[in-house]
Short mmCIF file of C-alpha atoms in Angstrom, two decimals:
data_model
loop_
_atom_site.label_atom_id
_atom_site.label_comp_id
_atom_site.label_asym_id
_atom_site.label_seq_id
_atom_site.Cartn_x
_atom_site.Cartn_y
_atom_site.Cartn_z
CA UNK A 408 0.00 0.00 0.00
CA UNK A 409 2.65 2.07 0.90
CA UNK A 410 4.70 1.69 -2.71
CA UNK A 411 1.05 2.15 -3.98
CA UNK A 412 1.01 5.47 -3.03
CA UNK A 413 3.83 7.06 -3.96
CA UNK A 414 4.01 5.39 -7.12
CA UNK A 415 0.88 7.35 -7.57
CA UNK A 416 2.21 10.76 -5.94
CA UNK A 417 4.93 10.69 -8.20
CA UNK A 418 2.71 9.57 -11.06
CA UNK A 419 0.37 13.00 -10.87
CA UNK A 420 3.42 15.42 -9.82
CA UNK A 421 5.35 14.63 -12.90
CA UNK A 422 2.10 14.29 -15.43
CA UNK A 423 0.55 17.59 -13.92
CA UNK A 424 3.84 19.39 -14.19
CA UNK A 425 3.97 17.93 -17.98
CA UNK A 426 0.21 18.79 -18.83
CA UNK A 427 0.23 21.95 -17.96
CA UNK A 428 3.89 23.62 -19.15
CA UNK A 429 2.51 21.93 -22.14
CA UNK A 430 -0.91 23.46 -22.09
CA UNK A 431 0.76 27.06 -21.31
CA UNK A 432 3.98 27.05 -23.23
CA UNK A 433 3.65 24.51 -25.17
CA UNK A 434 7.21 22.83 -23.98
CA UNK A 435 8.29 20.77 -20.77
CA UNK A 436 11.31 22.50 -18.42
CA UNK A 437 12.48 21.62 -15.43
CA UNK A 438 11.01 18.09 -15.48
CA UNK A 439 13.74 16.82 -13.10
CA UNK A 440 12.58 19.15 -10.94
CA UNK A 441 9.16 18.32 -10.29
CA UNK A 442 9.87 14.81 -10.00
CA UNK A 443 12.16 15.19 -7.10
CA UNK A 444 9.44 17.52 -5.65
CA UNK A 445 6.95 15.01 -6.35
CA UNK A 446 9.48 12.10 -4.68
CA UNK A 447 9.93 14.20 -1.40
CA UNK A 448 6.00 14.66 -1.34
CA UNK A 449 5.33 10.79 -1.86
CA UNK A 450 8.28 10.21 1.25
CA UNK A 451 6.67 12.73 3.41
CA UNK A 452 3.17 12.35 3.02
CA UNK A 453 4.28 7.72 3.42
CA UNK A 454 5.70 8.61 6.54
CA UNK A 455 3.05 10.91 8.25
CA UNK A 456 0.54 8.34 7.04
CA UNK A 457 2.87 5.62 8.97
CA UNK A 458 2.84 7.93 11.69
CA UNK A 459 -1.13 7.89 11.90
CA UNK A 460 -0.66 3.72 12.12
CA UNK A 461 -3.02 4.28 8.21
CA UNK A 462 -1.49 1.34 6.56
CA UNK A 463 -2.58 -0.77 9.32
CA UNK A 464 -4.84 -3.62 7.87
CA UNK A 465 -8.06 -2.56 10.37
CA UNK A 466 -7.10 1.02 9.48
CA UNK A 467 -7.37 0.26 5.68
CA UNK A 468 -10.63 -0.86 5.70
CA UNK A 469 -12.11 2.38 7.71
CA UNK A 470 -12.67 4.31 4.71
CA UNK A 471 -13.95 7.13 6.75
CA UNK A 472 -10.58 7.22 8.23
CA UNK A 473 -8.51 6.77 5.13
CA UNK A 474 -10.08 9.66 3.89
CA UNK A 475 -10.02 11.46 6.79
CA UNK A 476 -6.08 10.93 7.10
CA UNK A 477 -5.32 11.63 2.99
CA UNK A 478 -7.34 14.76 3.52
CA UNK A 479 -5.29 16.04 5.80
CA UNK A 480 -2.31 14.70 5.96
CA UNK A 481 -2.33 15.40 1.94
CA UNK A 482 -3.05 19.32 2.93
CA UNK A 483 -0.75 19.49 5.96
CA UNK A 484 2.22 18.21 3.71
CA UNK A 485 1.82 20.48 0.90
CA UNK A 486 2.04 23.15 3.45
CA UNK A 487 4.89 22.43 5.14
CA UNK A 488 6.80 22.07 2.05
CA UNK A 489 5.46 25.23 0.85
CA UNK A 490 6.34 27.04 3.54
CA UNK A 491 10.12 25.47 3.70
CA UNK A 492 10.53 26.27 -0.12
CA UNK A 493 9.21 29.99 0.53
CA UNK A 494 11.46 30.02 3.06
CA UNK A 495 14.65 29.22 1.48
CA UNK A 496 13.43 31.35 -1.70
CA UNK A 497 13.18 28.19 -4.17
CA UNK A 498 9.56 29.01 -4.68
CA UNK A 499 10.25 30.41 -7.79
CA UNK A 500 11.17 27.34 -9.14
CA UNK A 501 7.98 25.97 -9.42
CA UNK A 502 4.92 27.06 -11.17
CA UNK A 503 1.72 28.02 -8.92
CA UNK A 504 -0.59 26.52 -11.92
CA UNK A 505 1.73 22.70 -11.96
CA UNK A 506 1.49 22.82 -7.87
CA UNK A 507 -2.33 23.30 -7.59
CA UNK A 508 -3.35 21.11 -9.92
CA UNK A 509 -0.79 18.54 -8.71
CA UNK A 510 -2.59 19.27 -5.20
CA UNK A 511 -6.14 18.74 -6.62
CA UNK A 512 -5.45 15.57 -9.04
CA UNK A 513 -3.17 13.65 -6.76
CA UNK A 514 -5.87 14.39 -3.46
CA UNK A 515 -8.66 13.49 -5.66
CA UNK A 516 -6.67 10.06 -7.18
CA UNK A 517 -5.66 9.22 -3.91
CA UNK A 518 -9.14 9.45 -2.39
CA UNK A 519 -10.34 7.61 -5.62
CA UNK A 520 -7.23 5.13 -4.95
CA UNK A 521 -7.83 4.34 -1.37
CA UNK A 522 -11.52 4.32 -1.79
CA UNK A 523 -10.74 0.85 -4.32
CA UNK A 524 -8.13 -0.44 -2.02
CA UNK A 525 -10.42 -0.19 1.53
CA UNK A 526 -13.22 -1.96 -0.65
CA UNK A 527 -10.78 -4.64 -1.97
CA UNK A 528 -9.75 -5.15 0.83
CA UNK A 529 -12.52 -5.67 2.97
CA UNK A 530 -14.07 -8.36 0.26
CA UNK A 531 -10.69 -9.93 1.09
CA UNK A 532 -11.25 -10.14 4.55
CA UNK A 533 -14.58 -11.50 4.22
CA UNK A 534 -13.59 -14.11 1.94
CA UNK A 535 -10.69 -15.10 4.31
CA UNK A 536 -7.50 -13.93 1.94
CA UNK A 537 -5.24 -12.78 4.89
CA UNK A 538 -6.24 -15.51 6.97
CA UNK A 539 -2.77 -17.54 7.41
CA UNK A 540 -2.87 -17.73 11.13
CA UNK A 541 -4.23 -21.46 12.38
CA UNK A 542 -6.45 -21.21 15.35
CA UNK A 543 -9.00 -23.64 17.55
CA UNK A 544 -11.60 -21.62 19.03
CA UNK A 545 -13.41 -23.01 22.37
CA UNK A 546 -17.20 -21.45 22.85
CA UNK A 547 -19.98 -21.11 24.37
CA UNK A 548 -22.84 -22.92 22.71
CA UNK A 549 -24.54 -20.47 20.30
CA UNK A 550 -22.21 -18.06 20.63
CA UNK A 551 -19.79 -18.82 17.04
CA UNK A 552 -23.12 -18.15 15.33
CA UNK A 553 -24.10 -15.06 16.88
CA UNK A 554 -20.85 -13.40 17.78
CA UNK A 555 -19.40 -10.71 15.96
CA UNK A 556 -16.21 -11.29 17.42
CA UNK A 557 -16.09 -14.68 15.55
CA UNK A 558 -17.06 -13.02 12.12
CA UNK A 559 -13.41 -11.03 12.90
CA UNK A 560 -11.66 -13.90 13.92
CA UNK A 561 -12.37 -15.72 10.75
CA UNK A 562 -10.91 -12.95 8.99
CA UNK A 563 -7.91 -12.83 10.50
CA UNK A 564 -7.34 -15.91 11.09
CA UNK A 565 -7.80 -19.68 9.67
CA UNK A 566 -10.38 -21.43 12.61
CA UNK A 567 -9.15 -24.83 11.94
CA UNK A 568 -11.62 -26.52 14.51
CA UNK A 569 -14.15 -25.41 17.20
CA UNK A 570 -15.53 -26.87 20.87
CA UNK A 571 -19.10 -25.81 21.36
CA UNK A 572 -19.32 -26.12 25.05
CA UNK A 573 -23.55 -26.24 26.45
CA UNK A 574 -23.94 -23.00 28.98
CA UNK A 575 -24.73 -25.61 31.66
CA UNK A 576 -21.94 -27.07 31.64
CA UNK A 577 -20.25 -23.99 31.99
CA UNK A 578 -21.28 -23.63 35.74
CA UNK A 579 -21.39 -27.34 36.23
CA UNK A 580 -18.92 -28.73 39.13
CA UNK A 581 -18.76 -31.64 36.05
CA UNK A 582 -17.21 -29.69 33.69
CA UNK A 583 -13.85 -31.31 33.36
CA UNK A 584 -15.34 -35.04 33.40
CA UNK A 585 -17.57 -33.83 30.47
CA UNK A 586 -15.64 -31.62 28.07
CA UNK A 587 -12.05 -32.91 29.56
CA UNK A 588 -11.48 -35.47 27.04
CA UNK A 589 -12.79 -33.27 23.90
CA UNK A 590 -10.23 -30.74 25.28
CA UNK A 591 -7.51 -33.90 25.11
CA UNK A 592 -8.72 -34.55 21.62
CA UNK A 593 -8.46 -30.68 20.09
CA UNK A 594 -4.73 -30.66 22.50
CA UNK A 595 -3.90 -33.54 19.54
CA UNK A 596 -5.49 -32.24 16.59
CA UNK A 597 -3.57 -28.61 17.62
CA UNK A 598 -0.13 -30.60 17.70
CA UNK A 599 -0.60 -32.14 14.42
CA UNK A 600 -2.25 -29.06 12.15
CA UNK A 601 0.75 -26.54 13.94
CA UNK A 602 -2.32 -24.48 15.45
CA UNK A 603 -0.68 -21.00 16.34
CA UNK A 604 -3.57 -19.65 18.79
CA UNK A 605 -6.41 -20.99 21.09
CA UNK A 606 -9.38 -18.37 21.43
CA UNK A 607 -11.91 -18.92 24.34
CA UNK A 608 -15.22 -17.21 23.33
CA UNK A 609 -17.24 -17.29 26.45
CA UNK A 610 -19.24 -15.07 29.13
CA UNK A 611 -16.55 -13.07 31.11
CA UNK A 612 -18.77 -13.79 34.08
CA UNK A 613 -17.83 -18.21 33.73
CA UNK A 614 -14.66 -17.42 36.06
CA UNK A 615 -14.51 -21.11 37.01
CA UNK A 616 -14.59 -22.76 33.73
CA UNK A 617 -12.28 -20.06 32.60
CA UNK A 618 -9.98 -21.40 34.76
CA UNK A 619 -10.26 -24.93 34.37
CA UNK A 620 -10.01 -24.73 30.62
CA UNK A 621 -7.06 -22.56 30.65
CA UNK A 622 -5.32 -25.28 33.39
CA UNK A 623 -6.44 -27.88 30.96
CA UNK A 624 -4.67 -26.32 28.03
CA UNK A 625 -1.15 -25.35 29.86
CA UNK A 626 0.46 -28.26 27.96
CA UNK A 627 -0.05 -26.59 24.72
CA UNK A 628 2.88 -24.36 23.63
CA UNK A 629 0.99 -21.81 22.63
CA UNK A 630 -1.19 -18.10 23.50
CA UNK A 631 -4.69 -18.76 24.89
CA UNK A 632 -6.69 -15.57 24.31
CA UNK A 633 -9.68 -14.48 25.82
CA UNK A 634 -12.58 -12.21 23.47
CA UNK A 635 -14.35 -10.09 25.38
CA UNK A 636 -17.85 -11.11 25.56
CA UNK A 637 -21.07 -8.72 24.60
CA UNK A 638 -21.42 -6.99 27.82
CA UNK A 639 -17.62 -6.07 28.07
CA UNK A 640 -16.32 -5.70 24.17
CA UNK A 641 -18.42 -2.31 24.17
CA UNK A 642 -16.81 -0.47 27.05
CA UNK A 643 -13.52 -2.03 25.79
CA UNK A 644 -13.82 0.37 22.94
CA UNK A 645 -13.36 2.99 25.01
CA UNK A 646 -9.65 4.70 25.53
CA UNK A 647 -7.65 2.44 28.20
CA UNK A 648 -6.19 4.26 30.72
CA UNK A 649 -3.29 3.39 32.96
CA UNK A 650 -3.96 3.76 36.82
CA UNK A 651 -1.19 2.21 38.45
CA UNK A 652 -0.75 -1.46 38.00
CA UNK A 653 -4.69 -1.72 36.69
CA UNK A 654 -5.80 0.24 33.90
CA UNK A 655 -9.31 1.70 33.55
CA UNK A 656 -11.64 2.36 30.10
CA UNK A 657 -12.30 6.02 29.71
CA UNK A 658 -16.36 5.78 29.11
CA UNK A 659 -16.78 9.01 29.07
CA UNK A 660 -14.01 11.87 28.11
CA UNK A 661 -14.19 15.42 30.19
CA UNK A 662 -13.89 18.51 28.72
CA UNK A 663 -10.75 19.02 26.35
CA UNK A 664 -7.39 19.38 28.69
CA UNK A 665 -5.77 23.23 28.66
CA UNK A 666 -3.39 22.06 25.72
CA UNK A 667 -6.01 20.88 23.44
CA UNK A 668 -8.21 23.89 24.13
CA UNK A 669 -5.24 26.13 23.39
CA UNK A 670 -4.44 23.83 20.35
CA UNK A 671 -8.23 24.47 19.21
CA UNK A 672 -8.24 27.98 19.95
CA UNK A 673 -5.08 28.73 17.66
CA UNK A 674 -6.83 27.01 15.05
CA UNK A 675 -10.34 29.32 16.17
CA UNK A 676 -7.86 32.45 15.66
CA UNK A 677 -6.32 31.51 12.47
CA UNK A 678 -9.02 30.17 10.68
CA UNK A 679 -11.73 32.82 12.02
CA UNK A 680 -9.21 35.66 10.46
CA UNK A 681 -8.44 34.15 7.59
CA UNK A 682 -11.85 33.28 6.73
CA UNK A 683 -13.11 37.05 7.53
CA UNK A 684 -10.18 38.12 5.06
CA UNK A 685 -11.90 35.88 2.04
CA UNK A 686 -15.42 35.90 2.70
CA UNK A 687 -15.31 39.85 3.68
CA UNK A 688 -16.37 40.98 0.29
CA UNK A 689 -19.23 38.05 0.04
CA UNK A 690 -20.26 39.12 3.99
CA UNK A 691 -20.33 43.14 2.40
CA UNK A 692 -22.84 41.84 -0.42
CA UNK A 693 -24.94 39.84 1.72
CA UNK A 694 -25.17 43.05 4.13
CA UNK A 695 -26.38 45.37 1.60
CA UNK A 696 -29.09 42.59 -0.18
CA UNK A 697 -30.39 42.05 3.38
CA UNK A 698 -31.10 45.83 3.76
CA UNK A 699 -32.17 46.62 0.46
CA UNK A 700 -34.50 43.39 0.03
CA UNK A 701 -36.85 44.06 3.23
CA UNK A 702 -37.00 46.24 6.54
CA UNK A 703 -34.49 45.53 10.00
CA UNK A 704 -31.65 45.21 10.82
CA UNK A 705 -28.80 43.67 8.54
CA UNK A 706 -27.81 41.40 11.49
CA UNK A 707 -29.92 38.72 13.78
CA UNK A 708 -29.11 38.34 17.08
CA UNK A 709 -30.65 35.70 19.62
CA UNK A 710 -29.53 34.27 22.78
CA UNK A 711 -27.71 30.75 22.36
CA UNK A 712 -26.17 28.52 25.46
CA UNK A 713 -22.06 27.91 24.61
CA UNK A 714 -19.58 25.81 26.80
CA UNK A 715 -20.95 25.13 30.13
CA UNK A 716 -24.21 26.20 28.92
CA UNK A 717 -23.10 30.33 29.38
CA UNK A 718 -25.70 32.38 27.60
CA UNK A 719 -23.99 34.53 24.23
CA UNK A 720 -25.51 36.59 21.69
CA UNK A 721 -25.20 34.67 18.33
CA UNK A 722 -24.62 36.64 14.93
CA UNK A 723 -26.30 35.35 11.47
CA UNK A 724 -27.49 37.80 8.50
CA UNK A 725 -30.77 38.53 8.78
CA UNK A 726 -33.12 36.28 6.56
CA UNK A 727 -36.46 36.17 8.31
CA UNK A 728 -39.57 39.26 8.78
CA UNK A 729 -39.20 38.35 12.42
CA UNK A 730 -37.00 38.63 15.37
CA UNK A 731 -37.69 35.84 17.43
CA UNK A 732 -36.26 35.57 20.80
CA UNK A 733 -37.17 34.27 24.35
CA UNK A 734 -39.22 31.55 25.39
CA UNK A 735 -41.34 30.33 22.15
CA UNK A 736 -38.88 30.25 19.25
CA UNK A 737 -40.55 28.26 15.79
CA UNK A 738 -37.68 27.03 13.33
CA UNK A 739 -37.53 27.39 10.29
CA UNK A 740 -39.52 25.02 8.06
CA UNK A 741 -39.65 24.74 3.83
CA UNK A 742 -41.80 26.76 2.46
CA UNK A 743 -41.74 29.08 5.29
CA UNK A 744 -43.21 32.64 5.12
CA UNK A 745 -41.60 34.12 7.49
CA UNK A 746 -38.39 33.64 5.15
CA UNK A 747 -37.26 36.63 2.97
CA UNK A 748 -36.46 35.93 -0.93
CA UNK A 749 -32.53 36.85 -0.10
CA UNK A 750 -33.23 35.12 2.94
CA UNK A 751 -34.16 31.72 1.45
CA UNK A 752 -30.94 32.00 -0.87
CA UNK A 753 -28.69 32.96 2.15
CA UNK A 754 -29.61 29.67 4.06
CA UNK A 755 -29.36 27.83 1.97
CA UNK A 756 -25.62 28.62 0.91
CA UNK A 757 -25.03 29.08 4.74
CA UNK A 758 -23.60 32.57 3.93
CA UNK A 759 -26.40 33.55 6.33
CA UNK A 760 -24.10 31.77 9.18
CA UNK A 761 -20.51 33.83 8.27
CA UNK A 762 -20.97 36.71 11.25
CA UNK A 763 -20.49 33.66 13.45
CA UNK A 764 -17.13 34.19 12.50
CA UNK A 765 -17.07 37.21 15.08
CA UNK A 766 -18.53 34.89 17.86
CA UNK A 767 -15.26 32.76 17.05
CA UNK A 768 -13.04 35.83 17.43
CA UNK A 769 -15.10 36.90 20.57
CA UNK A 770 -14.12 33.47 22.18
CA UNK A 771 -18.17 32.32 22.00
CA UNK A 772 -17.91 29.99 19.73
CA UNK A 773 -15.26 27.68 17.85
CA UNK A 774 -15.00 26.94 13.93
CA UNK A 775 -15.84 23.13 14.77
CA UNK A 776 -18.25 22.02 17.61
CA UNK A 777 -21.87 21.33 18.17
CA UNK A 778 -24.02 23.64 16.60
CA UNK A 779 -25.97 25.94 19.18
CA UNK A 780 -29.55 25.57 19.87
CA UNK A 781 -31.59 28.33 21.02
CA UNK A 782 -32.09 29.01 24.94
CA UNK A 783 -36.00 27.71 24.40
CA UNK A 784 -34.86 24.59 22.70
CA UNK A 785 -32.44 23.79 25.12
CA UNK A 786 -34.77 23.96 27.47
CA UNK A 787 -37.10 21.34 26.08
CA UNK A 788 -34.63 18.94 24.44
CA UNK A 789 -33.23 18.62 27.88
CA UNK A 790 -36.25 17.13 29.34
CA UNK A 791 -36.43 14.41 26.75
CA UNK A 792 -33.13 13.73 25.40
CA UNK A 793 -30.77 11.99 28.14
CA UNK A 794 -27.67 13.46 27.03
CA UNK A 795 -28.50 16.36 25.29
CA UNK A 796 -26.55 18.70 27.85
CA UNK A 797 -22.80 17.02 27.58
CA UNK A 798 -23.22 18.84 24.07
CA UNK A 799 -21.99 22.30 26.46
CA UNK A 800 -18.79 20.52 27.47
CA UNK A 801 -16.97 22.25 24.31
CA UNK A 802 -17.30 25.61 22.48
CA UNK A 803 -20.31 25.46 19.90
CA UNK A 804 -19.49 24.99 16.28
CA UNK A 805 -19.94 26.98 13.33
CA UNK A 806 -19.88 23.84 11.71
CA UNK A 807 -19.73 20.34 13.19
CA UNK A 808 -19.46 16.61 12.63
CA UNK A 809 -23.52 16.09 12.45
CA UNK A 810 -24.23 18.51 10.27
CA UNK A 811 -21.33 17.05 7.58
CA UNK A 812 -23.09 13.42 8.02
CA UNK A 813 -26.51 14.91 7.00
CA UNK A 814 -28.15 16.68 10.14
CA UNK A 815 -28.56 20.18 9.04
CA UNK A 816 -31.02 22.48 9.24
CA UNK A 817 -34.85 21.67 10.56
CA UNK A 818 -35.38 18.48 13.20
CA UNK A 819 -38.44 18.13 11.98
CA UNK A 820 -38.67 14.53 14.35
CA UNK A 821 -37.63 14.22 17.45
CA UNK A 822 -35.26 11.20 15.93
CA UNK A 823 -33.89 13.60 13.78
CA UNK A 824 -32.37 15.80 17.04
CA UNK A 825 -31.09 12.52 18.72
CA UNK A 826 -28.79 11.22 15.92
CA UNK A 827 -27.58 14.91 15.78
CA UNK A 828 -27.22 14.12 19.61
CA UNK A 829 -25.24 11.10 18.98
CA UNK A 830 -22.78 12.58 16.52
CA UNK A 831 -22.35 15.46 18.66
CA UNK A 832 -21.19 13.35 21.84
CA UNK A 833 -18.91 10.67 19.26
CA UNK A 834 -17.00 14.35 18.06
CA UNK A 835 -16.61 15.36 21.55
CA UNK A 836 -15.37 11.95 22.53
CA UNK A 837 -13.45 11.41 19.67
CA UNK A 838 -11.88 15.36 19.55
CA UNK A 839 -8.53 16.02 17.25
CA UNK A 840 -7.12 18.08 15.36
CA UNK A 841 -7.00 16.28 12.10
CA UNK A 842 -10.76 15.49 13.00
CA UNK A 843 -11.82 19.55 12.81
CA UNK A 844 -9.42 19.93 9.57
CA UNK A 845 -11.68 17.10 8.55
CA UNK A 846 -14.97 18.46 9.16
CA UNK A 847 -13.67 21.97 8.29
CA UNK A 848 -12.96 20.29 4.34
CA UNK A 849 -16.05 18.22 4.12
CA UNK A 850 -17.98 21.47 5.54
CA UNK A 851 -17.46 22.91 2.19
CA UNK A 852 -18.54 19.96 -0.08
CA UNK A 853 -21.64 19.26 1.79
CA UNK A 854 -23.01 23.05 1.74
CA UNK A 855 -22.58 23.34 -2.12
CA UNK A 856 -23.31 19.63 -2.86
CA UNK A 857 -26.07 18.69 -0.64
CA UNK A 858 -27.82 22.00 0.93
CA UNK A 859 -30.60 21.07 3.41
CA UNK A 860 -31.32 24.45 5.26
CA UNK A 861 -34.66 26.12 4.66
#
């Protein structure tokens, strides 16, 4: 995978450089050039990916994550190396036309590339093509059939042979007299196939026969793993944390630690002011259709609850007749009348939302978080949505990772507001850097591709 993808960075940085000194000048210079360019780029952006453990086989076949980690790591290196080249004044070297279309071609064929290689590769898995490993699996009766863990064991590895073991006999003092000599019997079937591993695929909570088997198998040479069973594999998703000689699983993260917050607030402060630099003239045209086009202010303001639930004033162009505010807030539906022709069109672009870019700068709100409700909705989802308040334990977003998997704009359901819920609490869980780059790219290509506000 690795050799994959350079062989394809190197590929698109020589052909783009070609292409387009052709297209402009109609004759190739400096062709040497870009390929060592294009070579450094492939080592770089290998490594970083190596770094991020993305050639890892489970890793491969996440293709949320691949493309998470090309997007970024693809953006991150280009900078870097842009900045070093500006930096020892070889810019001038290259052309700006050869190096952005060598950014936009080799992203878009590695995202093309690794989407191919993450679905190869999980039809592989399925069909058992990395599967060398021998293994005997003893289980719980039923549970080879129903466990997911044993669809993952098979793979990654070859099950050679399995003991179905009844769940009375589990707790029976009898065990050994009844399942002793089947035990004996895989023992000599494991010597003569060269089985590698023994899984036990039981309940956690059969201590005693966990034992027993495991005393029973001590004269085979090799690991005896235990999967976690149903009730524990879940929490064992969680983080593991070291405390002392135990370790605990981190169910539920707290709010980011002082270096992360000051990690995420750099990235507020630089992105905030560099997007107020490029969308400035767009923000001046929107101000001056929402005045001409109907009477009010140019600006809405309503109360919204940020991190810790503190009350802020929110800014958004105004696109509605009304100014609604308080306790009884309606949103906005399709179709709705309250809506303003310039208002309709600034919703649904989301241009509507770019004065939020001064609640960034004011320290209200981040770039990436959970999208603020208003103070009345709060209120009520609170009541009837279990979680709904760890959504305060961060900075509101601008943008955020619901709204790039598809909940934006009206809950019209009350199912609609919990998934947006649930993908709130997985971001805060799950919070990264990479992760807001992320959501800050696909932010763009879901508001012009797929536009869902009213």
């Amino acid at each position: 995978m690795t050799a994959g993808d350079g062989l394809l960075i190197v590929t698109c940085g020589i052909l783009c450089a070609v292409t387009y000194h052709l297209l402009s000048w109609s004759a190739v210079s400096k062709a040497d050039v870009y390929a060592a360019a294009s070579l450094l780029v492939a080592i770089h952006f290998s490594l970083m990916v190596t770094i991020q453990q993305g050639y890892r086989l489970t890793s491969m076949t996440n293709l949320r994550r691949q493309c998470r980690i090309v997007a970024t790591t693809w953006t991150g290196v280009f900078a870097a190396l842009f900045a070093i080249a500006f930096a020892m004044k070889v810019s001038d070297e290259f052309s700006r036309g050869a190096i952005l279309s060598f950014y936009v071609i080799g992203l878009t064929t590695l995202l093309v590339w690794k989407t191919i290689a993450s679905r190869w590769i999980t039809l592989a898995l399925r069909q058992g093509a990395f599967a060398n490993s021998r293994i005997v699996v003893i289980a719980e009766m039923g549970l080879p059939d129903s466990s997911a863990a044993m669809v993952e064991l098979c793979q990654h590895y070859r099950v050679m042979r399995t003991l179905e073991v009844g769940a009375n006999l589990l707790t029976s003092p009898l065990l050994m007299s009844r399942v002793g000599p089947c035990i004996d019997e895989l023992i000599v079937y494991a010597r003569k196939n060269q089985v590698e591993h023994v899984f036990l695929l039981m309940s956690w909570g059969h201590q005693h026969a966990i034992d027993r088997v495991l005393d029973a198998l001590k004269i085979l040479p090799v690991p005896v793993h235990l999967v976690p069973d149903a009730n524990v594999s879940r929490f064992l998703s969680s983080p593991l944390i070291s405390a002392g000689s135990t370790w605990t699983a981190e169910l539920r993260r707290a709010p980011l630690s002082w270096k992360e917050r000051a990690i995420k607030r750099t990235l507020d402060l630089v992105g905030a002011s560099f997007a107020l630099i490029i969308f400035a003239p767009v923000m001046l045209l929107a101000a001056i259709m929402v005045k001409a086009s109907s009477r009010g202010p140019v600006l809405f303001r309503q109360t919204r609850n940020g991190f810790n639930g503190s009350a802020f004033r929110i800014f958004k162009f105004r696109t509605m007749r009304v100014q609604e505010d308080g306790p009884t807030i309606v949103q906005a539906s399709k179709s709705d009348p309250r809506v303003t022709s310039i208002g309709r069109w600034l919703r649904k672009t989301s241009i509507d939302e770019l004065p939020q870019i001064f609640n960034v700068l004011l320290g209200d709100m981040s770039l990436v978080g959970p999208r603020p409700h208003a103070a009345a909705h709060n209120l009520e989802y609170e009541q009837i949505i279990s979680q709904y308040a760890f959504r305060h334990h961060v900075k509101p977003g601008i943008t955020g990772w619901a709204q790039v998997n598809g909940y934006r704009g009206e809950t019209s359901a009350l199912e609609l507001m919990e998934k947006r819920v649930e993908h709130d609490l997985w971001y805060i869980n799950n919070w990264s850097l990479p992760l807001d780059l992320f959501i800050l790219l696909r932010t763009i290509v879901v508001t012009f591709g797929r536009p869902s506000a009213y």
